[in-house]
Steps between C-alpha positions, in 0.01 A plus 500: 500500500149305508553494138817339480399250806182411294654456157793275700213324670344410144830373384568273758108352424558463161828386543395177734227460310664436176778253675184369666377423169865358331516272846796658624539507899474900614886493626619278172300784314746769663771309479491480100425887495801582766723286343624675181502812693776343748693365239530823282608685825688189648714537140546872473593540866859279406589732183753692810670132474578473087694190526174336679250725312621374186566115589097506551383654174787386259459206263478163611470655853194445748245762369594364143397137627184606729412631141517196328334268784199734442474487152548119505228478812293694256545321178425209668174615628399720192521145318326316729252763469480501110436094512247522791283786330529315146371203635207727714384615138643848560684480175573889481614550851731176437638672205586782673634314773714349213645789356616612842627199572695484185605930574633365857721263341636696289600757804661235718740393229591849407525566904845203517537532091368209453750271734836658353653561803394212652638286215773704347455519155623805300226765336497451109711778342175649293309487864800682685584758236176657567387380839617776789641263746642280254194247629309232355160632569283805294434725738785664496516547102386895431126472402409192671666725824277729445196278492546261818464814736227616369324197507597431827326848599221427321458169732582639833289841407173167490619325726450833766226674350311228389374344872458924589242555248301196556513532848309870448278362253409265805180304393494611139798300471358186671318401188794378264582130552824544406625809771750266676717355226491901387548694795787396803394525822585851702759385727684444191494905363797622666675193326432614190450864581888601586594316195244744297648819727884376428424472110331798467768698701759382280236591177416825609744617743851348465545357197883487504544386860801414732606134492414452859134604386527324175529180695288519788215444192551178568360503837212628383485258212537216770159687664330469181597162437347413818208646492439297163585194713254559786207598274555162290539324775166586677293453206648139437386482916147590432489289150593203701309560776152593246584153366139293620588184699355206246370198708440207334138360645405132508205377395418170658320262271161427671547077614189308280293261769 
């Protein structure tokens, strides 16, 4: 028992620490690490009520839209980002910063197909003969189906382990410059963590699932998408606030007698 009370009592250090360190207020920080874990039981505790259940998580519906206001929020920010860190001389981490940016985009169009709802214009007969929802978007073409969710594992799998491991390498870690445009903060691991759990359950687990759990993956995909949010969004908080306040100082011409 003084084990478990110890090892709880580290946590909770390191914990306020780290959101110490990111600038986040100690109740904001629990906030962000509650909150995907109220939503993903908030959502599974209406599957009793189908009609309702499935008015959340279907297309064009409100977890559908959450999605996409995160994945704008973050494209936004990622950009800003990219710009901000060219311009700092941190070409590489701009670039990288680029190519996310550019990834992001490409998932928020695929998330509405690109607008054709919205707009109502019919999918291309060569798109819809092989697209399985008759969609204009690619991730629903076999191949490119199988590739999304994978990659989307691959990011949430980061985005949780990544602020775990540096936060046991502790002070080792401290010396790379670059640890906060790499590593979210931890209030944001259970974001990205029940993504990670949900795509590996389906991966190793369930890999023909119900349709009720076939679609509550995009709960989990609105967690993920927040969690990339958040994380952008504090880093383009500390780049603005690192920026040095540049005072222009007057130099008064001495008067000749």
């Amino acid at each position: 028992m003084e084990t478990v009370q110890r090892w709880s009592t580290r946590a909770a250090d390191i914990f306020r620490r780290d959101s110490q360190a990111w600038g986040i207020p100690r109740r904001q920080a629990k906030l962000l690490a509650l909150l995907p874990l109220i939503l993903a039981v908030a959502v599974a505790a209406t599957v009793p009520f189908k009609d309702f259940y499935l008015w959340l998580v279907d297309e064009d519906h409100p977890i559908e839209w959450l999605q996409f206001a995160c994945l704008v929020a973050a494209i936004g920010f990622l950009a800003f980002l990219a710009f901000r860190l060219y311009r700092r001389g941190q070409k590489g981490m701009a670039v990288l910063y680029a190519v996310i940016t550019v990834g992001v985009v490409f998932l928020a169009g695929e998330e509405i197909s690109w607008g054709q709802r919205i707009f109502g214009w019919q999918t291309p007969a060569s798109l819809e003969a092989i697209n399985r929802q008759d969609e204009t978007n690619l991730h629903n073409i076999r191949g490119v189906q199988e590739f999304v969710p994978a990659a989307m594992l691959v990011a949430s799998l980061y985005g949780a382990c990544a602020p775990l491991v540096a936060a046991w390498l502790g002070e080792r870690w401290k010396s790379v410059a670059s640890k906060r445009l790499l590593v979210p903060p931890l209030c944001l691991v259970p974001a990205f963590l029940l993504a990670a759990a949900y795509r590996l359950f389906r991966l190793l687990i369930w890999q023909e699932p119900t349709f009720v759990i076939s679609e509550y993956g995009e709960v989990l995909e609105l967690t993920l998408y927040f969690g990339l949010a958040a994380f952008s969004w504090f880093n383009v908080r500390h780049l603005l606030e690192a920026q040095p306040t540049v005072r222009a100082v007057r130099h008064r011409v001495p008067r000749t007698p």
